[in-house]
mmCIF file of C-alpha atoms in Angstrom:
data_model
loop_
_atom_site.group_PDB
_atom_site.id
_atom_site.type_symbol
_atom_site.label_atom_id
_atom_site.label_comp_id
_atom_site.label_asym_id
_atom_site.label_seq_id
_atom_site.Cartn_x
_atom_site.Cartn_y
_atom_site.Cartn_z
ATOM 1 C CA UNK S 1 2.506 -4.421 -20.874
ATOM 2 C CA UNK S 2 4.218 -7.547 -19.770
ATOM 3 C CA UNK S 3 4.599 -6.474 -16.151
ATOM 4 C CA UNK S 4 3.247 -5.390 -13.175
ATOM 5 C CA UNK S 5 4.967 -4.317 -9.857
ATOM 6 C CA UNK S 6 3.970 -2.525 -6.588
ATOM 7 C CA UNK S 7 6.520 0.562 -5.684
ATOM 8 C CA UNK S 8 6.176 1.712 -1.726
ATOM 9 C CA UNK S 9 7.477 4.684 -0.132
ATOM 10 C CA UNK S 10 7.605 2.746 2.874
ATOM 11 C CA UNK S 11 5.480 5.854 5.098
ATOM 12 C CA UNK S 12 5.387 5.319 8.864
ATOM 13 C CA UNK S 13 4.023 7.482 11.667
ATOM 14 C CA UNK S 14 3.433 7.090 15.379
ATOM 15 C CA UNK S 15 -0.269 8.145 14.542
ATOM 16 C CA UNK S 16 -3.361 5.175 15.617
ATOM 17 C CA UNK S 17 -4.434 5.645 12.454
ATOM 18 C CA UNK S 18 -1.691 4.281 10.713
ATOM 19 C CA UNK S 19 -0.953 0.663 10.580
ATOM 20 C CA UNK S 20 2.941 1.520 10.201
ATOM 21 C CA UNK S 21 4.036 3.492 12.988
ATOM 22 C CA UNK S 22 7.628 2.640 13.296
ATOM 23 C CA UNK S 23 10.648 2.241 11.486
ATOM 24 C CA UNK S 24 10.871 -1.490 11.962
ATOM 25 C CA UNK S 25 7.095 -1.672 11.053
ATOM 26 C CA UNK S 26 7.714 -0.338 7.768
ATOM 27 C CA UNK S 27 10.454 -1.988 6.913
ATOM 28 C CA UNK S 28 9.306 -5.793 8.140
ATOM 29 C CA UNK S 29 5.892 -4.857 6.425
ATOM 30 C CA UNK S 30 8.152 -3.752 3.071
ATOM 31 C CA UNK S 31 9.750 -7.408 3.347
ATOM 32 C CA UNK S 32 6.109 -9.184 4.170
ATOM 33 C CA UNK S 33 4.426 -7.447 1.333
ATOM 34 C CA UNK S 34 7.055 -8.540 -0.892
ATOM 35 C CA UNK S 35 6.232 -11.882 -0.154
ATOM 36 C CA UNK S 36 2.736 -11.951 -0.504
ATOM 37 C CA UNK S 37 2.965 -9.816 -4.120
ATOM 38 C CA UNK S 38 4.992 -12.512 -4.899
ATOM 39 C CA UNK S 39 2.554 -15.191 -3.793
ATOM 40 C CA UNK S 40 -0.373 -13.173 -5.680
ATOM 41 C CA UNK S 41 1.758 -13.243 -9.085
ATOM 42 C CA UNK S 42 2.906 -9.791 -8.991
ATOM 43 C CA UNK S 43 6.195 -9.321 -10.981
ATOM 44 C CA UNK S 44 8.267 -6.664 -8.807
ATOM 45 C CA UNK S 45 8.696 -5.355 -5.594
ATOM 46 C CA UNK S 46 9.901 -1.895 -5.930
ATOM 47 C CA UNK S 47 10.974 0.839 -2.927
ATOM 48 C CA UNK S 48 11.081 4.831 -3.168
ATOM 49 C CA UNK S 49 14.529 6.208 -0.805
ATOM 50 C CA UNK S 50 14.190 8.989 0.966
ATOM 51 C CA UNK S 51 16.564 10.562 3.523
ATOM 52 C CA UNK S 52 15.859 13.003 6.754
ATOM 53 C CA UNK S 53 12.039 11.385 6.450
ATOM 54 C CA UNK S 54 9.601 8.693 8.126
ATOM 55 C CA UNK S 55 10.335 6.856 5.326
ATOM 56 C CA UNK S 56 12.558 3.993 3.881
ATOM 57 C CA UNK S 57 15.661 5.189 3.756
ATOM 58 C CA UNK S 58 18.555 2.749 3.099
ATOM 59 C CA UNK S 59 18.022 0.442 0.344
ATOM 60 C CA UNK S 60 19.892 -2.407 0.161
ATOM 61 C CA UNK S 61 19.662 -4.130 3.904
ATOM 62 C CA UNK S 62 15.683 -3.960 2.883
ATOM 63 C CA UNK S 63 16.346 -5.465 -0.945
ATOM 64 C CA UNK S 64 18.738 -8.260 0.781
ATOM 65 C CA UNK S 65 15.917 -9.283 3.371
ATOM 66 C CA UNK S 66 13.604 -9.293 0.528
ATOM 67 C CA UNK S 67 16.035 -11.332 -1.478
ATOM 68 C CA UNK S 68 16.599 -14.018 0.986
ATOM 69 C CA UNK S 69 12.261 -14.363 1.608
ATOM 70 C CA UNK S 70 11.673 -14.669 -2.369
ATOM 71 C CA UNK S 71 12.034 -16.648 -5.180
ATOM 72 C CA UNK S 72 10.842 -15.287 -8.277
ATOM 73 C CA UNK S 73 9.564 -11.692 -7.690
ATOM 74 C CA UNK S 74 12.007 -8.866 -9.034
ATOM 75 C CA UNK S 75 12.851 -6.478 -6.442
ATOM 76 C CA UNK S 76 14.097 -3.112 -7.245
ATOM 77 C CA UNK S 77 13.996 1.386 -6.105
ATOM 78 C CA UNK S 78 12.145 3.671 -7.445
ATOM 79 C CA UNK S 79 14.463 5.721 -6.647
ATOM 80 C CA UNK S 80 17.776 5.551 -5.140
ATOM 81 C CA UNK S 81 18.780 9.575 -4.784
ATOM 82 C CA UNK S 82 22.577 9.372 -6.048
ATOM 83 C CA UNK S 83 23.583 12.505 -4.620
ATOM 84 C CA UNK S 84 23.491 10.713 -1.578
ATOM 85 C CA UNK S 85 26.092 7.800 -2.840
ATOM 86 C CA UNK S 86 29.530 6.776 -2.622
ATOM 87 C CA UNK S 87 29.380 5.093 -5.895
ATOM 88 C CA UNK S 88 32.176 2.441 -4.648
ATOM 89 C CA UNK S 89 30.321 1.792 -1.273
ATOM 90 C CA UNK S 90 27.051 1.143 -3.612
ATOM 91 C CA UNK S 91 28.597 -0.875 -5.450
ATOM 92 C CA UNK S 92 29.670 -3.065 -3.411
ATOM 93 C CA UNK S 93 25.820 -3.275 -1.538
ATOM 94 C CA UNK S 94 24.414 -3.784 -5.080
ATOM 95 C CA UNK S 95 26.684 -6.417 -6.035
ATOM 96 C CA UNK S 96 25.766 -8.354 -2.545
ATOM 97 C CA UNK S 97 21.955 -7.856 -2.970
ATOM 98 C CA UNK S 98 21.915 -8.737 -6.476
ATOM 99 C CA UNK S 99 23.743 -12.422 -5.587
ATOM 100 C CA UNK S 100 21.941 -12.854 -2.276
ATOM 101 C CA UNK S 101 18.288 -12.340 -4.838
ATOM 102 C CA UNK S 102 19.801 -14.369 -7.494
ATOM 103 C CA UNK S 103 20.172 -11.601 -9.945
ATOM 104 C CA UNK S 104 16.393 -10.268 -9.222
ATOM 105 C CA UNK S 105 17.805 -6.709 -8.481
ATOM 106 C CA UNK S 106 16.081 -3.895 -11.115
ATOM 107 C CA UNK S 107 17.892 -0.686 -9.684
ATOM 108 C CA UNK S 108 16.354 2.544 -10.105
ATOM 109 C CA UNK S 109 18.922 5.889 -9.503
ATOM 110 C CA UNK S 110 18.376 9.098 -10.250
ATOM 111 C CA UNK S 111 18.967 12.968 -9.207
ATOM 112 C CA UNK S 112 15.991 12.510 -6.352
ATOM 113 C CA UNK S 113 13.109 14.750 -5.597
ATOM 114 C CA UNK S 114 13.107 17.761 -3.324
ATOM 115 C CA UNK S 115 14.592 17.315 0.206
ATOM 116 C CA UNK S 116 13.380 16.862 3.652
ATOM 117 C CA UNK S 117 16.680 19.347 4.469
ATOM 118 C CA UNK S 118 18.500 21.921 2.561
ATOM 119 C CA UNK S 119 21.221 20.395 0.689
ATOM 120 C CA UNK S 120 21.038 17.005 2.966
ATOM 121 C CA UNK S 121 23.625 15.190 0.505
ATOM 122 C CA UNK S 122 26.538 17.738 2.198
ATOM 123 C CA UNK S 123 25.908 15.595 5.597
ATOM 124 C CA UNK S 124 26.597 12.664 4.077
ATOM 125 C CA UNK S 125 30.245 14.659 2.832
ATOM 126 C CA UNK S 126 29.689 15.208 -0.374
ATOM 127 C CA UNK S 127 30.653 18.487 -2.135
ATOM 128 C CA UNK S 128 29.810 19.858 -5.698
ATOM 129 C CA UNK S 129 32.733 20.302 -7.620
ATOM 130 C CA UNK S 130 33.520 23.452 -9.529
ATOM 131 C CA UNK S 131 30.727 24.749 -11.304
ATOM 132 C CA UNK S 132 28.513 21.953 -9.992
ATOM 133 C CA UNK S 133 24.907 21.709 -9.831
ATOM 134 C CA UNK S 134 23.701 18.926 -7.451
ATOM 135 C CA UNK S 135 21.904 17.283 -10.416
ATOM 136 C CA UNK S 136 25.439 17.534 -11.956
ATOM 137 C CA UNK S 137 27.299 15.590 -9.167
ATOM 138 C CA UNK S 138 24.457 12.978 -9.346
ATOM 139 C CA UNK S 139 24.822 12.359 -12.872
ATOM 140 C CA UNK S 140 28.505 11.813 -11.868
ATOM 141 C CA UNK S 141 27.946 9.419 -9.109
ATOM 142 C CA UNK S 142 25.639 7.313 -11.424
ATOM 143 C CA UNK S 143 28.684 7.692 -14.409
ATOM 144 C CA UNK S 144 31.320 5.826 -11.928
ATOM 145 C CA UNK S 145 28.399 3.749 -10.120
ATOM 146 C CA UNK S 146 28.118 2.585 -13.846
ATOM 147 C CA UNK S 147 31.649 2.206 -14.519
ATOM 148 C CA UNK S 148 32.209 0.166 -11.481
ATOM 149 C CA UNK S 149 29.466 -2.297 -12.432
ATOM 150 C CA UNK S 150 31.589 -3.530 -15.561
ATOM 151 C CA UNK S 151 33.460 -5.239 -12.993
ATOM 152 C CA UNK S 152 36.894 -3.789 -14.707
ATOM 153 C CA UNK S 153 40.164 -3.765 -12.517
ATOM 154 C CA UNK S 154 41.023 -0.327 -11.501
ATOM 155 C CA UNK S 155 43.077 -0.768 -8.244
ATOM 156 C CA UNK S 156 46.810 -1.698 -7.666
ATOM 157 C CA UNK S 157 47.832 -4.335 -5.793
ATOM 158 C CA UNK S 158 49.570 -4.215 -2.256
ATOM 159 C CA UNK S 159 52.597 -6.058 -3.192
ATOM 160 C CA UNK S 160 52.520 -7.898 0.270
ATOM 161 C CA UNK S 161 48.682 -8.545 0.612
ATOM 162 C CA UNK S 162 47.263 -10.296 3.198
ATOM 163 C CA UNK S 163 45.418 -12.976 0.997
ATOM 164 C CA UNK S 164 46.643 -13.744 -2.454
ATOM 165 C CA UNK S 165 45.470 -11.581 -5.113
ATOM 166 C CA UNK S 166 44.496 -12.384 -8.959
ATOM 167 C CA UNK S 167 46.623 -10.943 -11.495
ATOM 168 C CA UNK S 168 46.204 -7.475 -12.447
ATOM 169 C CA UNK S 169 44.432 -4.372 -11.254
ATOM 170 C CA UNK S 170 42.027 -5.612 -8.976
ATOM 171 C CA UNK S 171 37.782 -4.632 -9.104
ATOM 172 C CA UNK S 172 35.453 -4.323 -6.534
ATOM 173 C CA UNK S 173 33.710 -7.445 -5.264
ATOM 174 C CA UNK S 174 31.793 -9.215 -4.888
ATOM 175 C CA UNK S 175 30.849 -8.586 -8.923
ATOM 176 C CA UNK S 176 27.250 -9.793 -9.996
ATOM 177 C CA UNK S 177 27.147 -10.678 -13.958
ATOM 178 C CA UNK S 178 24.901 -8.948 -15.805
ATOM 179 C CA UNK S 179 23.549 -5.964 -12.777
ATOM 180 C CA UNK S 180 24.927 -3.242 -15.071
ATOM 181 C CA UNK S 181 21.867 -4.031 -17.619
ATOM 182 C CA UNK S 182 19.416 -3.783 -14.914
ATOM 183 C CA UNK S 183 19.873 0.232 -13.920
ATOM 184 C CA UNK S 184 17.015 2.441 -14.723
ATOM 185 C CA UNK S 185 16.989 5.909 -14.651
ATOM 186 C CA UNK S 186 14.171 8.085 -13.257
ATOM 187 C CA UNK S 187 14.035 10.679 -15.451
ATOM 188 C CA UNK S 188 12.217 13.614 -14.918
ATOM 189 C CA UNK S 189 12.126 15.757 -18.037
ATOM 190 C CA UNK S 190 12.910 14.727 -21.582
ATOM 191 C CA UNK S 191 16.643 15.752 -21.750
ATOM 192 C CA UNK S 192 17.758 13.509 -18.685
ATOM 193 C CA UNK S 193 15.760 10.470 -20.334
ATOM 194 C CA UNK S 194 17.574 10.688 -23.746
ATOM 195 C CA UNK S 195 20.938 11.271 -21.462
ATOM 196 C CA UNK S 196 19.800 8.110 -19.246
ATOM 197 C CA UNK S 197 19.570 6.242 -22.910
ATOM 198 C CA UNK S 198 22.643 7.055 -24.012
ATOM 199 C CA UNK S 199 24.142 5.406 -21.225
ATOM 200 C CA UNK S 200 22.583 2.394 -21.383
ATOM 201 C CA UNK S 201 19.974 2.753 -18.766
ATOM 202 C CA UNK S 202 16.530 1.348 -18.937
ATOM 203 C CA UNK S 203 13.898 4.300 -18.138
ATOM 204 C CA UNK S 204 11.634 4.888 -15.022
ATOM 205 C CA UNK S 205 8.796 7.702 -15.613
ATOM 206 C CA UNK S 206 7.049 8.689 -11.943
ATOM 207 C CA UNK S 207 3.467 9.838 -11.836
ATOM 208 C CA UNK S 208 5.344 13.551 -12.172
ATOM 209 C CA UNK S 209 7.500 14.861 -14.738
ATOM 210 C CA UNK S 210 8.872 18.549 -15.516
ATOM 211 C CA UNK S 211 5.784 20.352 -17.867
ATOM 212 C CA UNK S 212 7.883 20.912 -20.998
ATOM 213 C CA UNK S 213 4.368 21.335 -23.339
ATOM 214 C CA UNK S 214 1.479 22.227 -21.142
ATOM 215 C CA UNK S 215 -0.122 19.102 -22.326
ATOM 216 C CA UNK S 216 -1.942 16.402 -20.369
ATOM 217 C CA UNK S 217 0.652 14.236 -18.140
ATOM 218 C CA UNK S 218 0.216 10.712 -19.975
ATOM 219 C CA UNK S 219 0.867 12.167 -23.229
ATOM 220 C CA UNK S 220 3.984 14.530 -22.192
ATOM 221 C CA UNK S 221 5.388 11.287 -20.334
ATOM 222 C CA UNK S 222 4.403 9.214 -23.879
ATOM 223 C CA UNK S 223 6.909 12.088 -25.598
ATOM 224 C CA UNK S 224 9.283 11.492 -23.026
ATOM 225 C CA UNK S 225 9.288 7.531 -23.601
ATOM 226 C CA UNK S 226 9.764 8.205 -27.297
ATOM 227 C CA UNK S 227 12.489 10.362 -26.593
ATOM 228 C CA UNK S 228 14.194 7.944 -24.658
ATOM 229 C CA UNK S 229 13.651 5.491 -27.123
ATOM 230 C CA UNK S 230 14.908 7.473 -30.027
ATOM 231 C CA UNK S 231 18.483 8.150 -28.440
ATOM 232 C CA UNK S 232 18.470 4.378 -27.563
ATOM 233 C CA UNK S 233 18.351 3.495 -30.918
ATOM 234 C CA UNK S 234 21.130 6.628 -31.914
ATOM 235 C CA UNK S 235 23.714 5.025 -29.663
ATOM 236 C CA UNK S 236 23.634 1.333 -31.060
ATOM 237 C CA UNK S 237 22.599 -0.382 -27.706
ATOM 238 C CA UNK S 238 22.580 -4.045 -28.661
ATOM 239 C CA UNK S 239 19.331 -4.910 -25.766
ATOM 240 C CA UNK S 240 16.042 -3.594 -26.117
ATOM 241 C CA UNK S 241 15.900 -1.371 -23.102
ATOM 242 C CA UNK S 242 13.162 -1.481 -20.450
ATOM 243 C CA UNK S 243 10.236 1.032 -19.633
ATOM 244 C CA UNK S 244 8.233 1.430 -16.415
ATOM 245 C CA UNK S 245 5.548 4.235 -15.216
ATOM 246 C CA UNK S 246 4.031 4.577 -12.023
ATOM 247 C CA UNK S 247 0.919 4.982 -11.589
ATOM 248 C CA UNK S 248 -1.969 5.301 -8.403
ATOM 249 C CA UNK S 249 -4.392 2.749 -9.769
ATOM 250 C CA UNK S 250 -7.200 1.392 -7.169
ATOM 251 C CA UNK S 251 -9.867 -1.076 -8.221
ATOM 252 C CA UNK S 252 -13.234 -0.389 -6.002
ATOM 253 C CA UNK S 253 -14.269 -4.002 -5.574
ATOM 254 C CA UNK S 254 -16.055 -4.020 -1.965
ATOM 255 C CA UNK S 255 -17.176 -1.437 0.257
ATOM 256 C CA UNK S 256 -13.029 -1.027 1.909
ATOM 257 C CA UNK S 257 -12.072 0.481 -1.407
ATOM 258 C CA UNK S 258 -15.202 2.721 -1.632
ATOM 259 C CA UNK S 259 -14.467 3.725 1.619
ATOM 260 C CA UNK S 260 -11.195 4.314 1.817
ATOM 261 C CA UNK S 261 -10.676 5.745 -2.451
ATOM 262 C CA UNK S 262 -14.311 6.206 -3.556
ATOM 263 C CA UNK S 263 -14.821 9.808 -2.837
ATOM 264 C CA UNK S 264 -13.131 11.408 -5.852
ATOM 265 C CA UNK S 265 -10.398 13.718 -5.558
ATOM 266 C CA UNK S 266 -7.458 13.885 -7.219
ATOM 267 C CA UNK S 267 -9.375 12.493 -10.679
ATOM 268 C CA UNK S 268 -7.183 14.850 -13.107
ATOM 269 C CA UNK S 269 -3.579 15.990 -13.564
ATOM 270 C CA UNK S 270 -2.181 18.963 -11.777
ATOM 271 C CA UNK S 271 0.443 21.459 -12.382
ATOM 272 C CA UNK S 272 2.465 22.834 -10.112
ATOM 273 C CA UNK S 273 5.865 24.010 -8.414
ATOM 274 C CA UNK S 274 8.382 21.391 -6.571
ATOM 275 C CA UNK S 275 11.562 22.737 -7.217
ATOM 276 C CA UNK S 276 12.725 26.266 -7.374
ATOM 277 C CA UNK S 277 10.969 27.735 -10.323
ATOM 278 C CA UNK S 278 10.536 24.497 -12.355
ATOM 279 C CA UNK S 279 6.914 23.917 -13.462
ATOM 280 C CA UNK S 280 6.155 20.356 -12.817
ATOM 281 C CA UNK S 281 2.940 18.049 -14.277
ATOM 282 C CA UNK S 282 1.320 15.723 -11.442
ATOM 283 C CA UNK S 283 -0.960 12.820 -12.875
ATOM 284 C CA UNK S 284 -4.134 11.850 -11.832
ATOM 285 C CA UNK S 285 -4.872 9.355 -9.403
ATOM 286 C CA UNK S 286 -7.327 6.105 -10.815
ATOM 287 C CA UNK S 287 -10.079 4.849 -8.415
ATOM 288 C CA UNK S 288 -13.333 3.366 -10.191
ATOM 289 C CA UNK S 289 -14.981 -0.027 -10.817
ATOM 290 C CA UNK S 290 -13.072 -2.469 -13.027
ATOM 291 C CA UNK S 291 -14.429 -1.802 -15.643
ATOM 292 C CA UNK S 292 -14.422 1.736 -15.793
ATOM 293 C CA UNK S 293 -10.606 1.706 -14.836
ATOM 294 C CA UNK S 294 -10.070 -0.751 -18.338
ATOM 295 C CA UNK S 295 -11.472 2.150 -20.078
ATOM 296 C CA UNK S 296 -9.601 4.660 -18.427
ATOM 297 C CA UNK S 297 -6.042 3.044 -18.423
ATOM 298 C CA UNK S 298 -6.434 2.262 -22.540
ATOM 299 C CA UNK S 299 -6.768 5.883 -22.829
ATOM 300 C CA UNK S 300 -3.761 6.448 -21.092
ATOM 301 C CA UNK S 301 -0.839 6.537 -23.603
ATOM 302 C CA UNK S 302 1.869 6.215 -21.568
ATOM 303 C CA UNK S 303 1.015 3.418 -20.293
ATOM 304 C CA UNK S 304 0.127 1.684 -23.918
ATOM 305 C CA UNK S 305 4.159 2.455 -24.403
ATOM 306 C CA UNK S 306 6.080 0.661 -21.380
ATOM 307 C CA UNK S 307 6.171 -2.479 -20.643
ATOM 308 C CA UNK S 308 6.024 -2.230 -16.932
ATOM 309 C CA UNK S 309 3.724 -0.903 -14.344
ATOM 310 C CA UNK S 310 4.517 -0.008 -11.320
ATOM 311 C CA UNK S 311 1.726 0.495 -8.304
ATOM 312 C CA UNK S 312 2.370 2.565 -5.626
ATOM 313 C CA UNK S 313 0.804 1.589 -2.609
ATOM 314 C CA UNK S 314 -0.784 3.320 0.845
ATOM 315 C CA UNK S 315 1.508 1.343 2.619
ATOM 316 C CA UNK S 316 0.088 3.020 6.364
ATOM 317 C CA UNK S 317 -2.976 0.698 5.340
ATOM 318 C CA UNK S 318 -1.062 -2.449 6.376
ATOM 319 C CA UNK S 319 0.225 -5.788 4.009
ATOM 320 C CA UNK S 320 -3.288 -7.435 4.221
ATOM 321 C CA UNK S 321 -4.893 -4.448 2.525
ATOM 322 C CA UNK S 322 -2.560 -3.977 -0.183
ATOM 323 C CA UNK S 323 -2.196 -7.281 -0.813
ATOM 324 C CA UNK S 324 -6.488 -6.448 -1.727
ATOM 325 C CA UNK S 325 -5.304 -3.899 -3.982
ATOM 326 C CA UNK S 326 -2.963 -5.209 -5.844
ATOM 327 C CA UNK S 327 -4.847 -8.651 -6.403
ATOM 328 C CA UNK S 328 -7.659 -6.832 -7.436
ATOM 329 C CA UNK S 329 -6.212 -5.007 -10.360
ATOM 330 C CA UNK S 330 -4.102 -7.998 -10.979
ATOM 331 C CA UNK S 331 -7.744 -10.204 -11.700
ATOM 332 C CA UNK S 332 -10.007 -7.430 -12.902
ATOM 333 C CA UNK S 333 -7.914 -5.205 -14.630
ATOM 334 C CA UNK S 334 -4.472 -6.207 -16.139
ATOM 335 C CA UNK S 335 -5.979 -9.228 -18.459
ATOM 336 C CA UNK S 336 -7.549 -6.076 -20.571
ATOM 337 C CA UNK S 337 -3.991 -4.400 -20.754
ATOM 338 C CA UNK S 338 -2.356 -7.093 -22.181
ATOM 339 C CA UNK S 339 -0.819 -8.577 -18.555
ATOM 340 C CA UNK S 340 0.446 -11.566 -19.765
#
């Protein structure tokens, strides 16, 4: 494992509880805990999108922000729902983010998880085509997204522009050199991650995938990895590709943690229903002393075949608290995992 990254769904709620109750909260504590991962020595600062929620929503005002306040820190989605896209529009935003960061953006797209609203994509004026499924038109919209990111003219020129224009078809701009390597693909079942490969997408794995074996989670998402791997190698890629899981890891270091992730719970995988009649496989949230979670985590094998991590955070905790947790696995637990 060479890498470690924190992914936030960016939560907020008007509740006292919560230490994120607006919009602006969670998106100005999204930028701040960027910057103190970064501080820390954490290697990414990755964002879930999620539309019709109290969540983070649109990406790429948030990765520009986080662009401009960083140096070194790779800043990326986990996911970016592409049913919602105008593939041109994106790739435009990507192509700005990705300058204003200095080429830090790791982009993860996919078909997105279940909706806050039925069929929300069709209010953003999008339509399936003929025989369409809505994971169809996303693969689509991540095909051209794709496309466009070669920077290839495709456009003809207005004969009388208003500014001079380069010879040729013209492309999108602004254009950001090498962005096209740095798409992942959160793939949910085994199929879409050999697809995702074949394209020339590096490979996100969530802490759910579609049950295709009835085995444990770690080891169905180690087939999947393989998988992807496999039909990487089939289609001649010249890179090596990237890897990443997420995973809910929380190091119980002082009496916070016990409070807060102490009590058990969720300390095995689950198996249920998220979509229609698709059987899904939920893995296990991680909270135990340091040592105990070096154990655990060696025994998890998907994790001993990526080479990133990826954190996800209670982000309703506030920055100063998960700025704790990630430190704390970053100093008692990632040395065993071969961090660095």
């Amino acid at each position: 494992m060479k890498k470690i990254g924190f992914l936030s769904f960016g939560h907020w709620t008007p509740s006292p509880q919560s230490q994120t109750q607006t919009a602006a909260d969670a998106l100005l504590q999204s930028i701040d805990l960027a910057v103190e991962a970064e501080r820390i020595g954490m290697d990414g600062a990755y964002f879930r999108v999620h539309h019709f929620a109290r969540q983070l929503a649109s990406p790429f005002p948030l990765l520009a922000a986080v662009g401009a306040k960083t140096k070194k820190i790779e800043i990326g989605t986990a996911v970016i729902d592409m049913r919602y896209e105008n593939p041109h529009y994106m790739a435009e935003d990507a192509g700005a983010a990705d300058l204003i960061a200095g080429g830090r953006l790791q982009l993860g797209i996919s078909r997105g998880s279940p909706e806050q609203v039925i069929d929300g994509w069709r209010y953003f004026g999008y339509q399936l085509g003929e025989g369409e499924t809505d994971a169809d038109m996303s693969r689509r919209h991540a095909e051209n997204f794709l496309d466009l990111l070669g920077g290839e003219g495709f456009a003809q020129p207005n004969p009388r522009p208003m500014f001079s224009n380069p010879p040729g078809l013209l492309p999108l701009e602004p254009f950001s050199e090498g962005l096209r390597d740095r798409i992942w693909w959160g793939a949910g079942s085994n199929t879409t991650a050999a697809w995702a490969a074949k394209l020339g997408m590096n490979l996100q794995s969530s802490t759910l995938k579609y049950d295709e074996s009835g085995e444990p989670f770690h080891v169905q998402q180690a087939a999947q990895i393989r998988a992807f791997r496999s039909a990487w190698k089939e289609a001649g890629h010249a890179r090596t590709p990237r890897v990443s899981v997420s995973r809910s890891i929380f190091a119980l270091v002082d009496d916070r943690d016990r409070a807060y992730f102490g009590q058990g719970g969720k300390d095995g995988d689950q198996f249920g229903y998220i979509d229609g009649p698709t059987r899904a496989v939920f893995g296990r949230t991680y909270a135990a002393e340091p040592d105990v979670l070096v154990k655990q985590l060696k025994d998890d094998e998907a994790i001993g075949e990526v080479d990133t991590l990826l954190l996800t955070v209670p982000n309703q905790l506030g920055v100063a608290y998960n700025a704790h947790v990630l430190e704390a696995i970053l100093t008692t637990v990632a040395p065993a995992l071969g961090w660095r």
